[in-house]
PDB file of C-alpha atoms in Angstrom:
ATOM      1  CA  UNK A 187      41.644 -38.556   4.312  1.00 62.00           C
ATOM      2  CA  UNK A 188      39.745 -36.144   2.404  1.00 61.00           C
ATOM      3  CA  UNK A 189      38.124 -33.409   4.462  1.00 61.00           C
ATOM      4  CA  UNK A 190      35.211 -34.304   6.269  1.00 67.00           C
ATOM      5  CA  UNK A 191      35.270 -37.672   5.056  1.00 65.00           C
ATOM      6  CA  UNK A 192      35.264 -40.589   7.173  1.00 70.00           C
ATOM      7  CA  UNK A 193      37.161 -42.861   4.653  1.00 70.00           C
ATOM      8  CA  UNK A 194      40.850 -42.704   3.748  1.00 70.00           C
ATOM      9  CA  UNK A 195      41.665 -42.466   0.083  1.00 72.00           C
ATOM     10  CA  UNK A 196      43.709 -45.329  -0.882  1.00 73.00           C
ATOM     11  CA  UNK A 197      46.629 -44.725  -3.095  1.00 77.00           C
ATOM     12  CA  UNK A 198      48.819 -47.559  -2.548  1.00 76.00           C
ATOM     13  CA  UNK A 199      48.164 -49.307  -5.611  1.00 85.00           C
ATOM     14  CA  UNK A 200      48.409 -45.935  -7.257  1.00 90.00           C
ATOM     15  CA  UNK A 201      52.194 -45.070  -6.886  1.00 92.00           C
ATOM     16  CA  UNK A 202      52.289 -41.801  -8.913  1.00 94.00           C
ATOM     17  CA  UNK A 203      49.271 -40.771  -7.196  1.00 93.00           C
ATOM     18  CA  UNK A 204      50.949 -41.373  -3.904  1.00 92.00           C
ATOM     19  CA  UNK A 205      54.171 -39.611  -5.187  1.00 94.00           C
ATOM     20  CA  UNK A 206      52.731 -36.526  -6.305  1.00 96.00           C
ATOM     21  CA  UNK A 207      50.583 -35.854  -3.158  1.00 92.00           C
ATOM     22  CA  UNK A 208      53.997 -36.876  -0.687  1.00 92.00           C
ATOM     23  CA  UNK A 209      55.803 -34.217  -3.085  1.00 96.00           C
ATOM     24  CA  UNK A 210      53.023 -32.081  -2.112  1.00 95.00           C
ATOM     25  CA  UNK A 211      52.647 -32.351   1.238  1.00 92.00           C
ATOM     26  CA  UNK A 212      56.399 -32.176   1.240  1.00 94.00           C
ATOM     27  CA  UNK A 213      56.041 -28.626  -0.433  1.00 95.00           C
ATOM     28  CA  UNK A 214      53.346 -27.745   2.084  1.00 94.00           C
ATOM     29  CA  UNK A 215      55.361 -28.200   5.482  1.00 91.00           C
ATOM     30  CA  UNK A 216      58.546 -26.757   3.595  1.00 94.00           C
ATOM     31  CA  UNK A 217      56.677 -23.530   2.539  1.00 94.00           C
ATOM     32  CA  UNK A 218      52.886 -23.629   2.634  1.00 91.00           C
ATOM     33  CA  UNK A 219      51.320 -21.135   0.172  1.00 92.00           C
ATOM     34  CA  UNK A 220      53.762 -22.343  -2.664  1.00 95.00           C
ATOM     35  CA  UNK A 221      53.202 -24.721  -5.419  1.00 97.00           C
ATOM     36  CA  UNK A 222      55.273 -27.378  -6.777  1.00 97.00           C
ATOM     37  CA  UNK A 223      55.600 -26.903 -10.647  1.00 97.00           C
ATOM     38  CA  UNK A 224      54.666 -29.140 -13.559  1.00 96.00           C
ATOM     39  CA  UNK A 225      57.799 -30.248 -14.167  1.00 96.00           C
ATOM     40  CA  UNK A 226      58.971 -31.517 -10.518  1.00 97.00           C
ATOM     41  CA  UNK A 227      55.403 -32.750 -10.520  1.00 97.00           C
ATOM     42  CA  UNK A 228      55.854 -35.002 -13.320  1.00 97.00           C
ATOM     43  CA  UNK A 229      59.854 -35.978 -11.787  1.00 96.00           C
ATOM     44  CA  UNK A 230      58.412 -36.908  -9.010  1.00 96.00           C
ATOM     45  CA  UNK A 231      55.572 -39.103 -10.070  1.00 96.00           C
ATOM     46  CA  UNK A 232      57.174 -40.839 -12.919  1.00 96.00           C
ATOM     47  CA  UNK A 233      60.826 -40.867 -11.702  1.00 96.00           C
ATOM     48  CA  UNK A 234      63.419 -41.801 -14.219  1.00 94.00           C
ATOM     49  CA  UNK A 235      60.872 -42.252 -16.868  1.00 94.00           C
ATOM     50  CA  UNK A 236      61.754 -39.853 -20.178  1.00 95.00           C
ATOM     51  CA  UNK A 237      58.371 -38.139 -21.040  1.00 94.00           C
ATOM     52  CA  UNK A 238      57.744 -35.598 -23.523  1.00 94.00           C
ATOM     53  CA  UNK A 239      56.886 -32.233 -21.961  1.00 91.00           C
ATOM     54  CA  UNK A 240      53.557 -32.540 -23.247  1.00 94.00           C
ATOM     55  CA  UNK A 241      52.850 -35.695 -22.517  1.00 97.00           C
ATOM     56  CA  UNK A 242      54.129 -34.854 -19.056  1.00 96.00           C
ATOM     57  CA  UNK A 243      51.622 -31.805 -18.102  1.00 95.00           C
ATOM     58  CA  UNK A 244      48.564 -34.113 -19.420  1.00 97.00           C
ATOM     59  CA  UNK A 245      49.820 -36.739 -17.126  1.00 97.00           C
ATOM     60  CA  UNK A 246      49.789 -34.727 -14.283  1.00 97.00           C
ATOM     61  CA  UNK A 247      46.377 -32.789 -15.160  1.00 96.00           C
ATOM     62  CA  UNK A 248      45.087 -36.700 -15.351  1.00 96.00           C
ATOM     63  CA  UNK A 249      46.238 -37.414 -11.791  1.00 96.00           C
ATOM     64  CA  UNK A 250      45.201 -34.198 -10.535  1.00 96.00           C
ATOM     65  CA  UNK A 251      42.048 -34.701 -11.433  1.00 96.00           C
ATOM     66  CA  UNK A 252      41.739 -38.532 -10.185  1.00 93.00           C
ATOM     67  CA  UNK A 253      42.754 -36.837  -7.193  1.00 91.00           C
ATOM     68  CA  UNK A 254      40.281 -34.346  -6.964  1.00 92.00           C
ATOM     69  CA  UNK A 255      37.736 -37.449  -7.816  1.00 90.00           C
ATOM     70  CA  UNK A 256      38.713 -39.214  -4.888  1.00 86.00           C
ATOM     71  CA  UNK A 257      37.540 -36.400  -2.708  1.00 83.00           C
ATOM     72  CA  UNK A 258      40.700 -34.053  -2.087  1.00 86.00           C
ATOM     73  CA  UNK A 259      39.042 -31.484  -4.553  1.00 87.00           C
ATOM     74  CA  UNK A 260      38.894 -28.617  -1.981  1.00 85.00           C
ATOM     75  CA  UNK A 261      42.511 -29.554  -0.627  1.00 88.00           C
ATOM     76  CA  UNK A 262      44.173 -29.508  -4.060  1.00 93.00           C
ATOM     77  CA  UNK A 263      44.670 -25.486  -5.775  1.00 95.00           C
ATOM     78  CA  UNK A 264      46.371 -25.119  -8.556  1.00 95.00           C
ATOM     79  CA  UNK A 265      48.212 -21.858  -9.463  1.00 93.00           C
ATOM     80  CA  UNK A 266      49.746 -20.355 -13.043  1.00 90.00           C
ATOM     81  CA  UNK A 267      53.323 -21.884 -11.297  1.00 89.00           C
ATOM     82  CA  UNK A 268      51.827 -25.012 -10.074  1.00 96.00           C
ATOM     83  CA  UNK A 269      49.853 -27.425  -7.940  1.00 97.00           C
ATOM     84  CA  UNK A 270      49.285 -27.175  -3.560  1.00 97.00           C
ATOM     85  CA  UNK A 271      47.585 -28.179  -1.025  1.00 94.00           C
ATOM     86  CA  UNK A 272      45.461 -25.297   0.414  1.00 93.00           C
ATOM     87  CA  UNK A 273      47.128 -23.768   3.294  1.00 91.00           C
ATOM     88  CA  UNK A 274      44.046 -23.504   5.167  1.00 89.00           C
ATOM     89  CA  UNK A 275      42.461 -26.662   4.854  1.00 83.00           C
ATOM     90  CA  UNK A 276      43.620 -29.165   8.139  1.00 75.00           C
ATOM     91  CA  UNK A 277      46.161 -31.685   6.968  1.00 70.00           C
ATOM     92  CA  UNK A 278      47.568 -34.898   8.487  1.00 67.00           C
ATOM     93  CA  UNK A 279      50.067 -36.929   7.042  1.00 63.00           C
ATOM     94  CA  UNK A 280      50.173 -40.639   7.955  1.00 62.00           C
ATOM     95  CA  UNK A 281      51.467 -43.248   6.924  1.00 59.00           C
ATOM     96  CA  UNK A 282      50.507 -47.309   6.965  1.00 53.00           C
ATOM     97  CA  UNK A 283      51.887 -50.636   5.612  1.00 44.00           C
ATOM     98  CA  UNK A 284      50.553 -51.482   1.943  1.00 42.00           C
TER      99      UNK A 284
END
């Protein structure tokens, strides 16, 4: 749920979506404050497929940003290194049947 939203962004029909924001919140309760790079970004949320490096980053800029439109704009920094979730913003992870 994005902050101070009463609605839950859905991602279940969006699996790279929901990879790359487990992979983050993964990142956040392993060592808050650090980002995951681009290229364990884009391992993560197309696993196994081969993508060009370029191709890669633009994918990941693209979900980013679908992110971001789906309301997790002020939870989602990104850094020269990578992408987090903002250490200071309140974060619950849950989970639910799809």
């Amino acid at each position: 749920k994005a902050p101070r939203s009463k609605t839950s962004v859905r991602l279940h029909r969006r699996r790279s979506l929901q990879r790359l924001l487990d992979e983050l919140a993964l990142q956040r309760a392993r060592a808050p404050g650090e980002a995951v790079g681009i290229p364990r970004m884009i391992a993560c949320g197309w696993p196994g497929e081969r993508i060009l490096p370029d191709a890669g980053t633009e994918r990941v800029y693209t979900a980013v940003a679908t992110l971001r439109k789906l309301g997790l704009r002020r939870l989602l920094l990104q850094r020269d290194d990578g992408y987090l979730l903002d250490p200071a913003v309140a974060f619950v992870r849950s989970s639910s049947s799809a």
